[in-house]
């Protein structure tokens, strides 16, 4: 009976720590969810072109790309917990700088710095969640993790619709999100795994790429689609004459899809497997992209955006589930760092590519990029599955 009680106590502690990590990432997600439409609307107000808005949005993922390979070294140098808390506080200072400058040129630099400091939060938060989740419940746990994170993203645009883009309030909200993230992580830090002595996967990023190229391409596509739609959906809606307050609500609808549908997607992943669900989510995202220009001025667009937000980011959630089921220990850490790098690469491809195509062929450029990328993902995933079965 004593052993059982000890086991129950350890399980309770594990779930409590998992809840703490999830809540911390939700606070950080709220700050991120606010920043994307805020920057887009402010730059639109200043008369910036869609291509320039997309290029500005790419600064954060550029920071993710360039910092990804240094995160394991930073963990060994200062420790996982200190790194996560410190990066949260630097993120708050970046929002202070954004509000103080009110200059789009300076924003390029600060958005790049934000990309650098949020990378450890993504990597460590997800690895902690994957490590704490029981294998039999990994799909629903990661679905819940991304649901709460999605709720944070949705809260950002929701605040923006309430307070507008003028004054210090939206920037103070962003600062508060990062500060709360730091406080929660500090509170649960004693029970979190450190990873300081786990070593490295031989070959680094390229070593992991040889193990799971389809997973990395799935992350690339999910990032390009999500960041491209978040950054340019207001521009897409404006081209069809939608009012300003509705433009921010379009982004909020994408975020709400994460809230309502990530857990069901996780349950499906437990039944059908992460690989099959990656293909399903990519096909569903392609369908939604085709429907965007057909339904943008109708009430049906809200349902399309809800589904699109869920399955577009669901590609990433399913890749995480597959990552956690296939790898452990140091390889899991290295794989998640590779995910962060590919997420940054997707952000480089998505917003600028979609913005440039929109400037060339009009608003249809956004759904063309989304559908094209997801079609490539489906083709590559099917090819890898066929090759694996016949090897």
Short mmCIF file of C-alpha atoms in Angstrom, two decimals:
data_model
loop_
_atom_site.label_atom_id
_atom_site.label_comp_id
_atom_site.label_asym_id
_atom_site.label_seq_id
_atom_site.Cartn_x
_atom_site.Cartn_y
_atom_site.Cartn_z
CA UNK A 1 0.00 0.00 0.00
CA UNK A 2 2.89 2.35 0.73
CA UNK A 3 4.34 1.72 -2.69
CA UNK A 4 1.01 2.41 -4.34
CA UNK A 5 0.63 5.64 -2.42
CA UNK A 6 4.12 6.69 -3.50
CA UNK A 7 3.28 5.89 -7.11
CA UNK A 8 0.04 7.86 -6.91
CA UNK A 9 1.90 10.78 -5.35
CA UNK A 10 4.53 10.75 -8.11
CA UNK A 11 1.80 10.60 -10.76
CA UNK A 12 -0.02 13.52 -9.14
CA UNK A 13 3.19 15.54 -9.04
CA UNK A 14 3.85 14.69 -12.70
CA UNK A 15 0.40 15.91 -13.79
CA UNK A 16 0.78 19.08 -11.67
CA UNK A 17 4.14 19.90 -13.24
CA UNK A 18 2.73 19.20 -16.72
CA UNK A 19 -0.13 21.59 -15.97
CA UNK A 20 2.37 24.23 -14.83
CA UNK A 21 4.48 23.94 -17.97
CA UNK A 22 1.34 24.10 -20.12
CA UNK A 23 0.05 27.20 -18.33
CA UNK A 24 3.43 28.92 -18.70
CA UNK A 25 3.49 28.28 -22.44
CA UNK A 26 -0.10 29.57 -22.71
CA UNK A 27 0.97 32.92 -21.23
CA UNK A 28 3.81 33.13 -23.73
CA UNK A 29 1.39 32.09 -26.50
CA UNK A 30 -0.93 34.98 -25.63
CA UNK A 31 1.90 37.44 -26.16
CA UNK A 32 2.78 35.82 -29.49
CA UNK A 33 -0.86 35.65 -30.61
CA UNK A 34 -1.26 39.36 -30.00
CA UNK A 35 1.95 40.36 -31.75
CA UNK A 36 1.25 39.02 -35.27
CA UNK A 37 -2.03 40.88 -36.04
CA UNK A 38 -0.77 43.89 -34.06
CA UNK A 39 2.28 44.26 -36.28
CA UNK A 40 0.26 43.66 -39.43
CA UNK A 41 -2.37 46.28 -38.58
CA UNK A 42 0.21 48.84 -37.45
CA UNK A 43 2.26 48.41 -40.62
CA UNK A 44 -0.88 48.56 -42.78
CA UNK A 45 -1.76 51.80 -41.01
CA UNK A 46 1.68 53.14 -41.94
CA UNK A 47 1.09 52.24 -45.60
CA UNK A 48 3.47 49.28 -45.83
CA UNK A 49 3.04 46.80 -48.72
CA UNK A 50 2.00 43.15 -48.22
CA UNK A 51 5.50 42.01 -49.24
CA UNK A 52 7.13 44.25 -46.60
CA UNK A 53 4.65 43.08 -43.95
CA UNK A 54 5.48 39.48 -44.82
CA UNK A 55 9.22 40.21 -44.67
CA UNK A 56 8.82 41.75 -41.22
CA UNK A 57 6.91 38.67 -40.06
CA UNK A 58 9.84 36.54 -41.25
CA UNK A 59 12.26 38.19 -38.80
CA UNK A 60 11.04 36.12 -35.85
CA UNK A 61 11.42 32.75 -37.63
CA UNK A 62 14.84 33.90 -38.89
CA UNK A 63 15.82 34.26 -35.23
CA UNK A 64 14.44 30.78 -34.59
CA UNK A 65 16.56 29.32 -37.40
CA UNK A 66 19.82 30.95 -36.41
CA UNK A 67 19.45 30.17 -32.70
CA UNK A 68 18.22 26.56 -32.93
CA UNK A 69 21.66 24.95 -33.09
CA UNK A 70 22.85 26.95 -30.05
CA UNK A 71 20.02 25.96 -27.68
CA UNK A 72 21.61 22.66 -26.53
CA UNK A 73 24.86 24.50 -25.73
CA UNK A 74 22.94 27.20 -23.86
CA UNK A 75 21.16 24.51 -21.83
CA UNK A 76 24.50 22.99 -20.82
CA UNK A 77 25.90 26.42 -19.97
CA UNK A 78 23.16 27.90 -17.76
CA UNK A 79 20.71 25.03 -17.24
CA UNK A 80 17.32 24.39 -18.83
CA UNK A 81 15.27 26.09 -16.13
CA UNK A 82 17.41 29.24 -15.92
CA UNK A 83 17.46 29.50 -19.72
CA UNK A 84 13.67 29.28 -20.03
CA UNK A 85 13.01 31.83 -17.26
CA UNK A 86 15.67 34.23 -18.54
CA UNK A 87 14.38 34.11 -22.12
CA UNK A 88 10.84 34.86 -20.90
CA UNK A 89 12.07 38.03 -19.16
CA UNK A 90 14.04 39.13 -22.23
CA UNK A 91 10.86 38.66 -24.27
CA UNK A 92 9.07 41.09 -21.96
CA UNK A 93 11.85 43.64 -22.49
CA UNK A 94 11.47 43.23 -26.27
CA UNK A 95 7.79 44.21 -26.06
CA UNK A 96 8.82 47.25 -24.06
CA UNK A 97 11.21 48.17 -26.87
CA UNK A 98 8.54 47.62 -29.52
CA UNK A 99 6.12 49.99 -27.79
CA UNK A 100 8.83 52.58 -27.16
CA UNK A 101 10.21 52.71 -30.72
CA UNK A 102 6.94 52.70 -32.76
CA UNK A 103 9.15 52.41 -35.84
CA UNK A 104 8.89 49.59 -38.38
CA UNK A 105 12.63 49.54 -39.10
CA UNK A 106 13.44 49.00 -35.42
CA UNK A 107 10.71 46.37 -35.26
CA UNK A 108 12.65 44.25 -37.76
CA UNK A 109 15.55 43.98 -35.30
CA UNK A 110 13.37 43.39 -32.24
CA UNK A 111 11.27 40.72 -33.95
CA UNK A 112 14.52 38.95 -34.82
CA UNK A 113 15.61 39.07 -31.16
CA UNK A 114 12.19 37.74 -30.08
CA UNK A 115 12.72 34.78 -32.41
CA UNK A 116 16.00 34.02 -30.65
CA UNK A 117 14.66 34.20 -27.09
CA UNK A 118 11.42 32.26 -27.66
CA UNK A 119 13.24 29.30 -29.20
CA UNK A 120 14.26 27.73 -25.85
CA UNK A 121 10.66 28.17 -24.64
CA UNK A 122 9.33 26.19 -27.61
CA UNK A 123 12.00 23.50 -27.41
CA UNK A 124 12.08 22.96 -23.65
CA UNK A 125 8.32 23.35 -23.17
CA UNK A 126 7.52 20.68 -25.75
CA UNK A 127 10.26 18.29 -24.62
CA UNK A 128 9.10 18.64 -21.01
CA UNK A 129 5.51 17.91 -22.10
CA UNK A 130 6.52 14.90 -24.21
CA UNK A 131 8.68 13.54 -21.37
CA UNK A 132 5.96 13.98 -18.74
CA UNK A 133 3.15 12.50 -20.88
CA UNK A 134 2.37 8.76 -20.37
CA UNK A 135 2.98 6.94 -23.69
CA UNK A 136 -0.60 5.59 -23.87
CA UNK A 137 -1.99 9.12 -23.51
CA UNK A 138 0.59 11.08 -25.49
CA UNK A 139 -1.84 12.04 -28.27
CA UNK A 140 -4.44 13.57 -25.98
CA UNK A 141 -1.79 15.16 -23.73
CA UNK A 142 -0.09 16.90 -26.65
CA UNK A 143 -3.52 17.79 -28.03
CA UNK A 144 -4.40 19.38 -24.69
CA UNK A 145 -0.99 21.05 -24.51
CA UNK A 146 -1.50 22.66 -27.92
CA UNK A 147 -5.14 23.43 -27.10
CA UNK A 148 -4.08 25.52 -24.12
CA UNK A 149 -1.27 27.05 -26.14
CA UNK A 150 -3.82 27.79 -28.87
CA UNK A 151 -6.07 29.40 -26.28
CA UNK A 152 -3.19 31.69 -25.45
CA UNK A 153 -2.77 32.59 -29.11
CA UNK A 154 -6.51 33.24 -29.41
CA UNK A 155 -6.48 35.47 -26.32
CA UNK A 156 -3.99 37.79 -28.01
CA UNK A 157 -6.18 38.78 -30.99
CA UNK A 158 -9.21 38.83 -28.68
CA UNK A 159 -7.51 41.46 -26.50
CA UNK A 160 -6.56 43.36 -29.64
CA UNK A 161 -10.18 43.55 -30.80
CA UNK A 162 -11.08 44.97 -27.38
CA UNK A 163 -8.28 47.50 -26.83
CA UNK A 164 -7.31 48.41 -30.41
CA UNK A 165 -3.80 49.13 -31.68
CA UNK A 166 -3.30 52.60 -30.22
CA UNK A 167 -1.41 53.43 -27.04
CA UNK A 168 0.57 51.24 -24.65
CA UNK A 169 -2.13 48.73 -23.65
CA UNK A 170 -1.43 46.03 -26.31
CA UNK A 171 2.30 46.19 -25.60
CA UNK A 172 1.74 45.94 -21.83
CA UNK A 173 -0.39 42.84 -22.42
CA UNK A 174 2.49 41.27 -24.36
CA UNK A 175 4.93 42.10 -21.56
CA UNK A 176 2.57 40.59 -18.98
CA UNK A 177 2.36 37.32 -20.94
CA UNK A 178 6.12 36.83 -20.90
CA UNK A 179 6.45 37.83 -17.23
CA UNK A 180 3.73 35.37 -16.18
CA UNK A 181 5.46 32.64 -18.22
CA UNK A 182 8.69 33.29 -16.32
CA UNK A 183 6.93 33.28 -12.94
CA UNK A 184 5.12 29.96 -13.55
CA UNK A 185 8.21 28.20 -14.88
CA UNK A 186 10.17 29.39 -11.87
CA UNK A 187 7.49 28.04 -9.55
CA UNK A 188 7.56 24.51 -11.05
CA UNK A 189 11.26 24.47 -11.93
CA UNK A 190 12.37 22.13 -9.12
CA UNK A 191 10.43 19.22 -10.69
CA UNK A 192 11.47 19.75 -14.31
CA UNK A 193 14.09 17.65 -16.08
CA UNK A 194 17.25 19.59 -16.82
CA UNK A 195 18.80 17.82 -19.88
CA UNK A 196 22.16 19.48 -19.07
CA UNK A 197 24.04 16.16 -19.13
CA UNK A 198 22.15 14.38 -21.89
CA UNK A 199 24.80 14.90 -24.56
CA UNK A 200 24.06 15.36 -28.26
CA UNK A 201 22.88 13.33 -31.24
CA UNK A 202 25.87 12.66 -33.54
CA UNK A 203 25.62 14.90 -36.59
CA UNK A 204 23.32 17.43 -34.92
CA UNK A 205 20.49 18.62 -37.16
CA UNK A 206 21.64 16.62 -40.18
CA UNK A 207 21.95 13.49 -38.06
CA UNK A 208 18.31 13.79 -37.04
CA UNK A 209 17.23 14.78 -40.59
CA UNK A 210 18.48 11.40 -41.82
CA UNK A 211 16.30 9.69 -39.21
CA UNK A 212 13.02 11.55 -39.86
CA UNK A 213 12.99 13.77 -42.97
CA UNK A 214 9.19 13.55 -43.41
CA UNK A 215 8.60 14.80 -39.86
CA UNK A 216 10.87 17.79 -40.44
CA UNK A 217 9.13 18.63 -43.73
CA UNK A 218 5.76 18.42 -41.95
CA UNK A 219 6.97 21.00 -39.42
CA UNK A 220 8.24 23.23 -42.24
CA UNK A 221 4.87 23.16 -43.99
CA UNK A 222 2.84 23.65 -40.80
CA UNK A 223 4.94 26.68 -39.85
CA UNK A 224 4.76 28.23 -43.31
CA UNK A 225 0.99 27.79 -43.44
CA UNK A 226 0.26 28.99 -39.91
CA UNK A 227 2.57 31.99 -39.90
CA UNK A 228 1.61 32.96 -43.44
CA UNK A 229 -2.11 32.88 -42.65
CA UNK A 230 -1.72 34.66 -39.31
CA UNK A 231 0.38 37.44 -40.86
CA UNK A 232 -1.56 37.90 -44.11
CA UNK A 233 -5.15 36.85 -43.40
CA UNK A 234 -6.01 40.48 -42.49
CA UNK A 235 -4.54 41.59 -45.83
CA UNK A 236 -6.51 38.85 -47.61
CA UNK A 237 -9.75 39.93 -45.92
CA UNK A 238 -9.10 43.62 -46.62
CA UNK A 239 -8.81 42.84 -50.34
CA UNK A 240 -12.42 41.63 -50.21
CA UNK A 241 -13.64 44.78 -48.42
CA UNK A 242 -14.01 43.44 -44.88
CA UNK A 243 -13.96 46.09 -42.09
CA UNK A 244 -10.92 46.53 -39.80
CA UNK A 245 -12.44 44.96 -36.68
CA UNK A 246 -13.40 41.87 -38.70
CA UNK A 247 -9.82 41.51 -39.97
CA UNK A 248 -8.47 40.86 -36.46
CA UNK A 249 -11.38 38.47 -35.82
CA UNK A 250 -10.28 36.37 -38.83
CA UNK A 251 -7.02 35.62 -37.04
CA UNK A 252 -8.90 34.91 -33.82
CA UNK A 253 -11.05 32.34 -35.65
CA UNK A 254 -7.91 30.50 -36.77
CA UNK A 255 -6.72 30.36 -33.16
CA UNK A 256 -10.09 29.13 -31.89
CA UNK A 257 -9.76 26.11 -34.17
CA UNK A 258 -6.80 25.03 -32.05
CA UNK A 259 -8.84 25.37 -28.88
CA UNK A 260 -11.77 23.22 -30.01
CA UNK A 261 -10.15 20.55 -32.17
CA UNK A 262 -6.58 19.76 -31.03
CA UNK A 263 -7.68 17.23 -28.39
CA UNK A 264 -9.93 15.31 -30.84
CA UNK A 265 -7.01 15.26 -33.29
CA UNK A 266 -4.78 13.90 -30.52
CA UNK A 267 -7.27 11.12 -29.74
CA UNK A 268 -7.38 10.22 -33.43
CA UNK A 269 -3.57 10.10 -33.45
CA UNK A 270 -3.66 7.53 -30.62
CA UNK A 271 -5.96 5.37 -32.74
CA UNK A 272 -4.59 5.83 -36.27
CA UNK A 273 -1.01 6.96 -35.63
CA UNK A 274 0.77 10.25 -36.11
CA UNK A 275 1.88 9.54 -39.69
CA UNK A 276 -1.63 8.92 -41.00
CA UNK A 277 -2.95 12.00 -39.19
CA UNK A 278 -0.26 14.23 -40.71
CA UNK A 279 -1.57 13.30 -44.17
CA UNK A 280 -5.20 13.78 -43.09
CA UNK A 281 -4.51 17.24 -41.63
CA UNK A 282 -2.57 18.32 -44.73
CA UNK A 283 -5.41 17.24 -47.04
CA UNK A 284 -7.97 19.05 -44.88
CA UNK A 285 -5.85 22.23 -44.90
CA UNK A 286 -5.65 22.11 -48.70
CA UNK A 287 -9.43 21.85 -48.91
CA UNK A 288 -9.87 24.85 -46.61
CA UNK A 289 -7.42 26.90 -48.68
CA UNK A 290 -9.43 26.23 -51.84
CA UNK A 291 -12.60 27.39 -50.03
CA UNK A 292 -11.11 30.66 -48.73
CA UNK A 293 -11.72 32.88 -51.79
CA UNK A 294 -15.10 31.24 -52.43
CA UNK A 295 -16.51 31.87 -48.94
CA UNK A 296 -14.58 34.88 -47.56
CA UNK A 297 -17.59 37.23 -47.79
CA UNK A 298 -20.09 34.68 -46.41
CA UNK A 299 -20.82 33.51 -42.84
CA UNK A 300 -19.44 30.08 -43.78
CA UNK A 301 -15.92 31.53 -43.69
CA UNK A 302 -15.90 31.29 -39.89
CA UNK A 303 -16.34 27.52 -40.00
CA UNK A 304 -13.64 27.23 -42.67
CA UNK A 305 -11.21 29.26 -40.55
CA UNK A 306 -11.96 27.20 -37.43
CA UNK A 307 -11.19 23.97 -39.26
CA UNK A 308 -8.20 25.47 -41.07
CA UNK A 309 -6.67 26.74 -37.84
CA UNK A 310 -7.04 23.31 -36.26
CA UNK A 311 -5.73 21.10 -39.06
CA UNK A 312 -3.08 23.57 -40.23
CA UNK A 313 -1.45 23.55 -36.81
CA UNK A 314 -2.59 19.97 -36.34
CA UNK A 315 0.11 18.90 -38.79
CA UNK A 316 2.64 20.09 -36.20
CA UNK A 317 0.81 18.45 -33.29
CA UNK A 318 0.74 15.13 -35.13
CA UNK A 319 4.46 15.46 -35.90
CA UNK A 320 5.11 16.00 -32.18
CA UNK A 321 3.11 12.89 -31.28
CA UNK A 322 5.10 10.86 -33.82
CA UNK A 323 8.36 12.34 -32.50
CA UNK A 324 7.51 11.35 -28.93
CA UNK A 325 6.48 7.82 -29.94
CA UNK A 326 9.66 7.14 -31.95
CA UNK A 327 12.44 8.80 -29.95
CA UNK A 328 13.64 9.14 -26.36
CA UNK A 329 16.25 10.99 -24.32
CA UNK A 330 18.93 12.91 -26.17
CA UNK A 331 17.48 12.09 -29.58
CA UNK A 332 14.13 13.54 -28.48
CA UNK A 333 15.84 16.76 -27.40
CA UNK A 334 17.82 16.94 -30.64
CA UNK A 335 14.68 16.22 -32.65
CA UNK A 336 12.74 18.99 -30.96
CA UNK A 337 15.61 21.41 -31.61
CA UNK A 338 15.46 20.35 -35.26
CA UNK A 339 11.69 20.97 -35.17
CA UNK A 340 12.37 24.50 -33.92
CA UNK A 341 14.81 25.11 -36.76
CA UNK A 342 12.32 23.88 -39.35
CA UNK A 343 9.55 25.95 -37.73
CA UNK A 344 11.74 28.99 -38.27
CA UNK A 345 12.48 27.94 -41.85
CA UNK A 346 8.76 27.57 -42.50
CA UNK A 347 8.23 31.11 -41.24
CA UNK A 348 10.87 32.33 -43.69
CA UNK A 349 9.11 30.57 -46.58
CA UNK A 350 5.46 31.24 -45.70
CA UNK A 351 4.82 34.95 -44.99
CA UNK A 352 7.27 36.44 -47.55
CA UNK A 353 6.35 33.90 -50.23
CA UNK A 354 2.62 34.37 -49.78
CA UNK A 355 3.03 38.16 -49.48
CA UNK A 356 5.07 38.38 -52.67
CA UNK A 357 2.60 36.21 -54.59
CA UNK A 358 -0.32 38.29 -53.28
CA UNK A 359 1.41 41.40 -54.55
CA UNK A 360 1.83 39.73 -57.95
CA UNK A 361 -1.51 37.98 -58.55
CA UNK A 362 -3.70 39.51 -55.84
CA UNK A 363 -5.30 37.95 -52.74
CA UNK A 364 -5.43 34.48 -54.36
CA UNK A 365 -1.69 34.26 -53.67
CA UNK A 366 -2.35 33.23 -50.06
CA UNK A 367 -4.52 30.15 -50.72
CA UNK A 368 -2.29 29.13 -53.64
CA UNK A 369 0.77 28.99 -51.38
CA UNK A 370 -1.12 27.13 -48.63
CA UNK A 371 -2.58 24.51 -50.99
CA UNK A 372 0.70 24.07 -52.85
CA UNK A 373 2.76 23.44 -49.71
CA UNK A 374 0.29 20.97 -48.23
CA UNK A 375 0.04 19.08 -51.52
CA UNK A 376 3.84 18.71 -51.50
CA UNK A 377 3.69 17.42 -47.91
CA UNK A 378 1.09 14.78 -48.77
CA UNK A 379 3.17 13.62 -51.74
CA UNK A 380 6.40 13.38 -49.74
CA UNK A 381 4.74 11.64 -46.77
CA UNK A 382 3.17 9.03 -49.04
CA UNK A 383 6.51 8.52 -50.81
CA UNK A 384 8.32 7.98 -47.48
CA UNK A 385 5.64 5.53 -46.30
CA UNK A 386 5.88 3.57 -49.57
CA UNK A 387 9.69 3.53 -49.38
CA UNK A 388 9.62 2.37 -45.73
CA UNK A 389 7.20 -0.48 -46.53
CA UNK A 390 9.34 -1.70 -49.44
CA UNK A 391 12.76 -1.35 -47.80
#
